[in-house]
mmCIF file of C-alpha atoms and ligand atoms in Angstrom:
data_model
loop_
_atom_site.group_PDB
_atom_site.id
_atom_site.type_symbol
_atom_site.label_atom_id
_atom_site.label_comp_id
_atom_site.label_asym_id
_atom_site.label_seq_id
_atom_site.Cartn_x
_atom_site.Cartn_y
_atom_site.Cartn_z
ATOM 1 C CA UNK V 1 -63.474 42.745 46.039
ATOM 2 C CA UNK V 2 -62.700 42.043 42.654
ATOM 3 C CA UNK V 3 -65.858 41.413 40.402
ATOM 4 C CA UNK V 4 -64.217 41.866 37.043
ATOM 5 C CA UNK V 5 -66.080 39.458 34.599
ATOM 6 C CA UNK V 6 -63.995 38.232 31.332
ATOM 7 C CA UNK V 7 -65.744 37.983 27.763
ATOM 8 C CA UNK V 8 -63.643 36.406 25.468
ATOM 9 C CA UNK V 9 -65.175 37.627 22.137
ATOM 10 C CA UNK V 10 -64.839 41.207 23.931
ATOM 11 C CA UNK V 11 -60.860 40.740 24.254
ATOM 12 C CA UNK V 12 -60.700 39.772 20.369
ATOM 13 C CA UNK V 13 -63.256 42.371 19.144
ATOM 14 C CA UNK V 14 -61.920 45.513 20.881
ATOM 15 C CA UNK V 15 -58.809 46.169 18.733
ATOM 16 C CA UNK V 16 -60.742 45.754 15.797
ATOM 17 C CA UNK V 17 -63.736 48.210 16.481
ATOM 18 C CA UNK V 18 -61.692 50.849 18.541
ATOM 19 C CA UNK V 19 -60.326 50.685 14.868
ATOM 20 C CA UNK V 20 -63.473 51.788 13.660
ATOM 21 C CA UNK V 21 -64.055 53.837 16.046
ATOM 22 C CA UNK V 22 -60.792 55.959 15.632
ATOM 23 C CA UNK V 23 -62.321 56.962 12.547
ATOM 24 C CA UNK V 24 -65.572 58.324 13.296
ATOM 25 C CA UNK V 25 -65.067 59.483 17.026
ATOM 26 C CA UNK V 26 -64.029 63.510 17.718
ATOM 27 C CA UNK V 27 -61.488 64.408 20.644
ATOM 28 C CA UNK V 28 -64.516 65.718 22.766
ATOM 29 C CA UNK V 29 -67.272 65.395 24.743
ATOM 30 C CA UNK V 30 -68.225 61.759 25.525
ATOM 31 C CA UNK V 31 -69.929 58.671 24.328
ATOM 32 C CA UNK V 32 -72.238 56.461 25.950
ATOM 33 C CA UNK V 33 -72.431 53.045 25.808
ATOM 34 C CA UNK V 34 -75.890 50.453 25.643
ATOM 35 C CA UNK V 35 -75.062 47.404 27.151
ATOM 36 C CA UNK V 36 -71.619 47.590 28.031
ATOM 37 C CA UNK V 37 -71.687 44.136 29.562
ATOM 38 C CA UNK V 38 -68.011 43.129 31.231
ATOM 39 C CA UNK V 39 -66.868 46.748 30.838
ATOM 40 C CA UNK V 40 -63.840 45.588 29.019
ATOM 41 C CA UNK V 41 -64.574 47.301 26.129
ATOM 42 C CA UNK V 42 -65.708 50.291 28.445
ATOM 43 C CA UNK V 43 -62.272 50.884 30.008
ATOM 44 C CA UNK V 44 -60.383 49.476 26.640
ATOM 45 C CA UNK V 45 -62.093 52.792 24.427
ATOM 46 C CA UNK V 46 -61.575 54.940 27.624
ATOM 47 C CA UNK V 47 -57.570 54.291 27.191
ATOM 48 C CA UNK V 48 -57.348 54.242 23.214
ATOM 49 C CA UNK V 49 -59.580 57.682 23.184
ATOM 50 C CA UNK V 50 -58.371 59.557 26.419
ATOM 51 C CA UNK V 51 -59.724 63.088 25.440
ATOM 52 C CA UNK V 52 -63.176 61.977 25.744
ATOM 53 C CA UNK V 53 -65.471 60.401 28.342
ATOM 54 C CA UNK V 54 -66.383 56.878 27.954
ATOM 55 C CA UNK V 55 -70.081 56.372 29.720
ATOM 56 C CA UNK V 56 -70.596 52.854 30.565
ATOM 57 C CA UNK V 57 -74.276 51.699 31.417
ATOM 58 C CA UNK V 58 -75.906 47.947 31.492
ATOM 59 C CA UNK V 59 -79.446 47.002 33.486
ATOM 60 C CA UNK V 60 -77.652 44.218 34.778
ATOM 61 C CA UNK V 61 -76.428 44.838 37.968
ATOM 62 C CA UNK V 62 -73.548 42.091 37.610
ATOM 63 C CA UNK V 63 -72.382 43.613 34.625
ATOM 64 C CA UNK V 64 -72.493 47.186 36.689
ATOM 65 C CA UNK V 65 -70.683 45.406 39.273
ATOM 66 C CA UNK V 66 -67.605 44.464 36.203
ATOM 67 C CA UNK V 67 -67.517 47.430 35.361
ATOM 68 C CA UNK V 68 -67.092 48.915 38.380
ATOM 69 C CA UNK V 69 -64.066 46.641 39.005
ATOM 70 C CA UNK V 70 -62.820 47.202 35.700
ATOM 71 C CA UNK V 71 -62.297 51.015 35.977
ATOM 72 C CA UNK V 72 -60.711 50.530 39.711
ATOM 73 C CA UNK V 73 -58.619 47.816 37.846
ATOM 74 C CA UNK V 74 -57.479 50.048 35.322
ATOM 75 C CA UNK V 75 -57.117 52.909 37.399
ATOM 76 C CA UNK V 76 -59.366 55.338 35.665
ATOM 77 C CA UNK V 77 -61.581 56.135 38.700
ATOM 78 C CA UNK V 78 -60.966 59.574 37.841
ATOM 79 C CA UNK V 79 -61.828 59.903 34.305
ATOM 80 C CA UNK V 80 -64.246 57.380 33.968
ATOM 81 C CA UNK V 81 -68.080 57.915 35.428
ATOM 82 C CA UNK V 82 -69.530 54.828 37.141
ATOM 83 C CA UNK V 83 -71.825 53.012 34.876
ATOM 84 C CA UNK V 84 -75.324 53.961 34.402
ATOM 85 C CA UNK V 85 -78.118 51.564 35.484
ATOM 86 C CA UNK V 86 -79.919 51.873 31.503
ATOM 87 C CA UNK V 87 -82.649 49.791 30.279
ATOM 88 C CA UNK V 88 -83.341 50.609 26.789
ATOM 89 C CA UNK V 89 -86.918 50.217 26.848
ATOM 90 C CA UNK V 90 -87.292 52.200 29.997
ATOM 91 C CA UNK V 91 -87.725 55.665 27.490
ATOM 92 C CA UNK V 92 -87.010 58.582 28.114
ATOM 93 C CA UNK V 93 -83.288 56.841 29.294
ATOM 94 C CA UNK V 94 -82.542 58.964 32.732
ATOM 95 C CA UNK V 95 -79.273 60.473 31.753
ATOM 96 C CA UNK V 96 -76.996 63.020 34.062
ATOM 97 C CA UNK V 97 -77.589 66.573 32.110
ATOM 98 C CA UNK V 98 -73.630 66.547 31.380
ATOM 99 C CA UNK V 99 -73.690 64.039 29.757
ATOM 100 C CA UNK V 100 -76.924 64.945 27.450
ATOM 101 C CA UNK V 101 -75.131 68.227 26.803
ATOM 102 C CA UNK V 102 -71.443 66.787 25.517
ATOM 103 C CA UNK V 103 -73.045 63.743 23.578
ATOM 104 C CA UNK V 104 -71.153 63.204 20.193
ATOM 105 C CA UNK V 105 -72.987 59.677 20.151
ATOM 106 C CA UNK V 106 -74.313 56.047 21.588
ATOM 107 C CA UNK V 107 -71.960 52.693 20.939
ATOM 108 C CA UNK V 108 -74.016 49.125 21.132
ATOM 109 C CA UNK V 109 -71.872 46.537 20.614
ATOM 110 C CA UNK V 110 -73.569 42.905 20.759
ATOM 111 C CA UNK V 111 -76.685 43.764 22.094
ATOM 112 C CA UNK V 112 -79.670 43.674 20.045
ATOM 113 C CA UNK V 113 -79.367 39.932 19.079
ATOM 114 C CA UNK V 114 -78.889 38.951 22.734
ATOM 115 C CA UNK V 115 -82.360 40.855 23.637
ATOM 116 C CA UNK V 116 -85.824 40.730 22.556
ATOM 117 C CA UNK V 117 -87.121 42.870 19.456
ATOM 118 C CA UNK V 118 -88.444 45.282 21.277
ATOM 119 C CA UNK V 119 -85.274 46.507 22.968
ATOM 120 C CA UNK V 120 -83.797 46.951 19.343
ATOM 121 C CA UNK V 121 -87.070 49.267 18.589
ATOM 122 C CA UNK V 122 -86.347 51.205 22.050
ATOM 123 C CA UNK V 123 -83.087 51.440 21.030
ATOM 124 C CA UNK V 124 -83.809 54.115 18.339
ATOM 125 C CA UNK V 125 -86.642 55.241 20.089
ATOM 126 C CA UNK V 126 -84.641 56.366 23.356
ATOM 127 C CA UNK V 127 -81.200 57.604 21.242
ATOM 128 C CA UNK V 128 -83.716 59.040 18.940
ATOM 129 C CA UNK V 129 -84.830 61.823 21.679
ATOM 130 C CA UNK V 130 -81.458 62.042 23.189
ATOM 131 C CA UNK V 131 -79.385 62.598 19.904
ATOM 132 C CA UNK V 132 -79.229 65.823 17.514
ATOM 133 C CA UNK V 133 -79.489 66.180 14.257
ATOM 134 C CA UNK V 134 -75.741 64.869 12.831
ATOM 135 C CA UNK V 135 -75.086 62.617 15.847
ATOM 136 C CA UNK V 136 -74.109 58.707 15.553
ATOM 137 C CA UNK V 137 -75.597 55.591 16.580
ATOM 138 C CA UNK V 138 -73.236 52.799 16.325
ATOM 139 C CA UNK V 139 -73.934 49.061 16.173
ATOM 140 C CA UNK V 140 -71.731 45.918 15.931
ATOM 141 C CA UNK V 141 -72.677 42.306 15.816
ATOM 142 C CA UNK V 142 -73.749 39.708 13.455
ATOM 143 C CA UNK V 143 -76.700 40.590 11.002
ATOM 144 C CA UNK V 144 -78.730 38.401 8.819
ATOM 145 C CA UNK V 145 -78.860 40.760 4.947
ATOM 146 C CA UNK V 146 -81.903 39.669 2.839
ATOM 147 C CA UNK V 147 -83.453 37.836 5.855
ATOM 148 C CA UNK V 148 -80.326 35.328 5.567
ATOM 149 C CA UNK V 149 -77.613 34.445 7.887
ATOM 150 C CA UNK V 150 -74.215 35.330 6.270
ATOM 151 C CA UNK V 151 -72.554 32.119 7.639
ATOM 152 C CA UNK V 152 -72.942 28.955 8.711
ATOM 153 C CA UNK V 153 -71.719 29.707 11.756
ATOM 154 C CA UNK V 154 -74.065 32.850 12.504
ATOM 155 C CA UNK V 155 -76.794 30.116 12.185
ATOM 156 C CA UNK V 156 -75.012 28.276 14.468
ATOM 157 C CA UNK V 157 -74.915 30.796 17.227
ATOM 158 C CA UNK V 158 -78.204 32.058 16.388
ATOM 159 C CA UNK V 159 -79.810 28.266 17.240
ATOM 160 C CA UNK V 160 -77.863 27.899 20.325
ATOM 161 C CA UNK V 161 -79.057 32.049 21.239
ATOM 162 C CA UNK V 162 -82.812 30.412 20.767
ATOM 163 C CA UNK V 163 -82.433 27.778 23.170
ATOM 164 C CA UNK V 164 -81.373 30.363 26.043
ATOM 165 C CA UNK V 165 -84.440 32.875 25.022
ATOM 166 C CA UNK V 166 -86.585 32.136 21.848
ATOM 167 C CA UNK V 167 -87.160 35.999 21.713
ATOM 168 C CA UNK V 168 -83.337 36.435 21.117
ATOM 169 C CA UNK V 169 -82.095 36.854 17.596
ATOM 170 C CA UNK V 170 -79.524 37.746 15.137
ATOM 171 C CA UNK V 171 -81.722 40.723 12.991
ATOM 172 C CA UNK V 172 -82.286 41.695 9.767
ATOM 173 C CA UNK V 173 -80.315 44.191 8.745
ATOM 174 C CA UNK V 174 -83.273 45.967 6.123
ATOM 175 C CA UNK V 175 -85.738 45.400 9.250
ATOM 176 C CA UNK V 176 -82.932 47.387 12.039
ATOM 177 C CA UNK V 177 -82.472 49.836 9.410
ATOM 178 C CA UNK V 178 -86.378 50.682 9.436
ATOM 179 C CA UNK V 179 -86.654 50.929 12.832
ATOM 180 C CA UNK V 180 -83.741 53.514 12.824
ATOM 181 C CA UNK V 181 -85.558 55.598 10.184
ATOM 182 C CA UNK V 182 -89.031 55.896 11.969
ATOM 183 C CA UNK V 183 -87.029 57.924 14.439
ATOM 184 C CA UNK V 184 -85.081 59.650 11.755
ATOM 185 C CA UNK V 185 -81.385 58.381 11.023
ATOM 186 C CA UNK V 186 -80.132 56.865 7.974
ATOM 187 C CA UNK V 187 -78.024 54.297 7.682
ATOM 188 C CA UNK V 188 -74.657 56.354 6.709
ATOM 189 C CA UNK V 189 -72.487 53.024 6.350
ATOM 190 C CA UNK V 190 -71.988 49.664 7.119
ATOM 191 C CA UNK V 191 -68.329 48.293 7.818
ATOM 192 C CA UNK V 192 -67.628 44.235 7.571
ATOM 193 C CA UNK V 193 -65.556 43.098 10.583
ATOM 194 C CA UNK V 194 -63.703 39.738 11.264
ATOM 195 C CA UNK V 195 -65.851 36.660 12.035
ATOM 196 C CA UNK V 196 -69.109 37.647 10.102
ATOM 197 C CA UNK V 197 -69.868 40.934 11.972
ATOM 198 C CA UNK V 198 -70.522 43.999 10.945
ATOM 199 C CA UNK V 199 -70.223 47.594 12.340
ATOM 200 C CA UNK V 200 -73.454 49.798 11.139
ATOM 201 C CA UNK V 201 -73.207 53.630 11.518
ATOM 202 C CA UNK V 202 -76.395 55.272 11.729
ATOM 203 C CA UNK V 203 -76.795 59.059 11.584
ATOM 204 C CA UNK V 204 -79.791 61.328 13.017
ATOM 205 C CA UNK V 205 -80.875 63.625 10.032
ATOM 206 C CA UNK V 206 -83.290 65.687 12.461
ATOM 207 C CA UNK V 207 -83.613 67.476 15.635
HETATM 208 C C1 SAM U 301 -73.456 39.843 24.544
HETATM 209 S S1 SAM U 301 -74.027 41.224 26.133
HETATM 210 C C2 SAM U 301 -72.617 42.211 24.905
HETATM 211 C C3 SAM U 301 -71.458 43.485 25.807
HETATM 212 C C4 SAM U 301 -70.885 44.101 25.365
HETATM 213 N N1 SAM U 301 -71.650 45.022 24.948
HETATM 214 C C5 SAM U 301 -69.569 43.341 24.563
HETATM 215 O O1 SAM U 301 -69.406 43.024 23.451
HETATM 216 O O2 SAM U 301 -68.839 42.660 25.367
HETATM 217 C C6 SAM U 301 -75.180 42.086 26.139
HETATM 218 C C7 SAM U 301 -75.310 42.891 27.179
HETATM 219 O O3 SAM U 301 -76.488 43.769 26.227
HETATM 220 C C8 SAM U 301 -77.441 43.798 27.618
HETATM 221 N N2 SAM U 301 -78.900 44.128 27.552
HETATM 222 C C9 SAM U 301 -79.751 43.473 27.594
HETATM 223 N N3 SAM U 301 -81.036 43.930 27.753
HETATM 224 C C10 SAM U 301 -80.907 44.890 27.538
HETATM 225 C C11 SAM U 301 -81.557 45.923 27.399
HETATM 226 N N4 SAM U 301 -83.048 46.052 27.311
HETATM 227 N N5 SAM U 301 -80.844 47.489 27.605
HETATM 228 C C12 SAM U 301 -79.682 48.023 27.519
HETATM 229 N N6 SAM U 301 -79.024 46.422 27.660
HETATM 230 C C13 SAM U 301 -79.392 45.187 27.597
HETATM 231 C C14 SAM U 301 -77.041 42.665 29.022
HETATM 232 O O4 SAM U 301 -77.038 42.852 30.338
HETATM 233 C C15 SAM U 301 -75.781 42.834 28.446
HETATM 234 O O5 SAM U 301 -74.513 43.097 29.063
#
């Protein structure tokens, strides 16, 4: 049965995120995506970067079913592995050995503001244990800069998030980067993206 979910923001941002990724990722190995949601990014990036293996993951069963449906719909079954049931708070993450050995980096899109703060901390802890020196962790989403929203729309968006769950919220970039540093990631680049979003590239500086 077709269990595909459709996230409107995901359809809007997949091309511009893919443009940035195309400058960073190499044409071999695999990428682990954390909090893949519907799977629309996963299949889009697998098609855009056919030389690599795009490994999706999500702790939400409905999302994993959607990812499976998207993989089937796009006829990528032979190329893409099934989504992992991965919650960043369950450290150490259970990752297939072949994935761990072939990883070039981790990507997480619009996850950390739709989860409690400890998920950001855990994301860097788990990634820090998995990734090796020189490998990347890329975040996409809205951030506060200097503890301030970068737009009125982000302020309104955060209010709507907090109505759903008071522990969710747009994170301050400095606080996120401090969590990164504690796990030996340095902030390599900040890229402004459409609709008041950013891509933050973190690079592991030690083993
Ligand atoms: C707003 S959705 C974004 C989905 C997708 N990345 C996108 O941009 O379309 C946030 C995703 O983060 C996942 N998520 C929430 N808490 C998580 C956790 N503790 N570990 C991993 N993923 C989590 C949710 O299940 C959801 O799929």
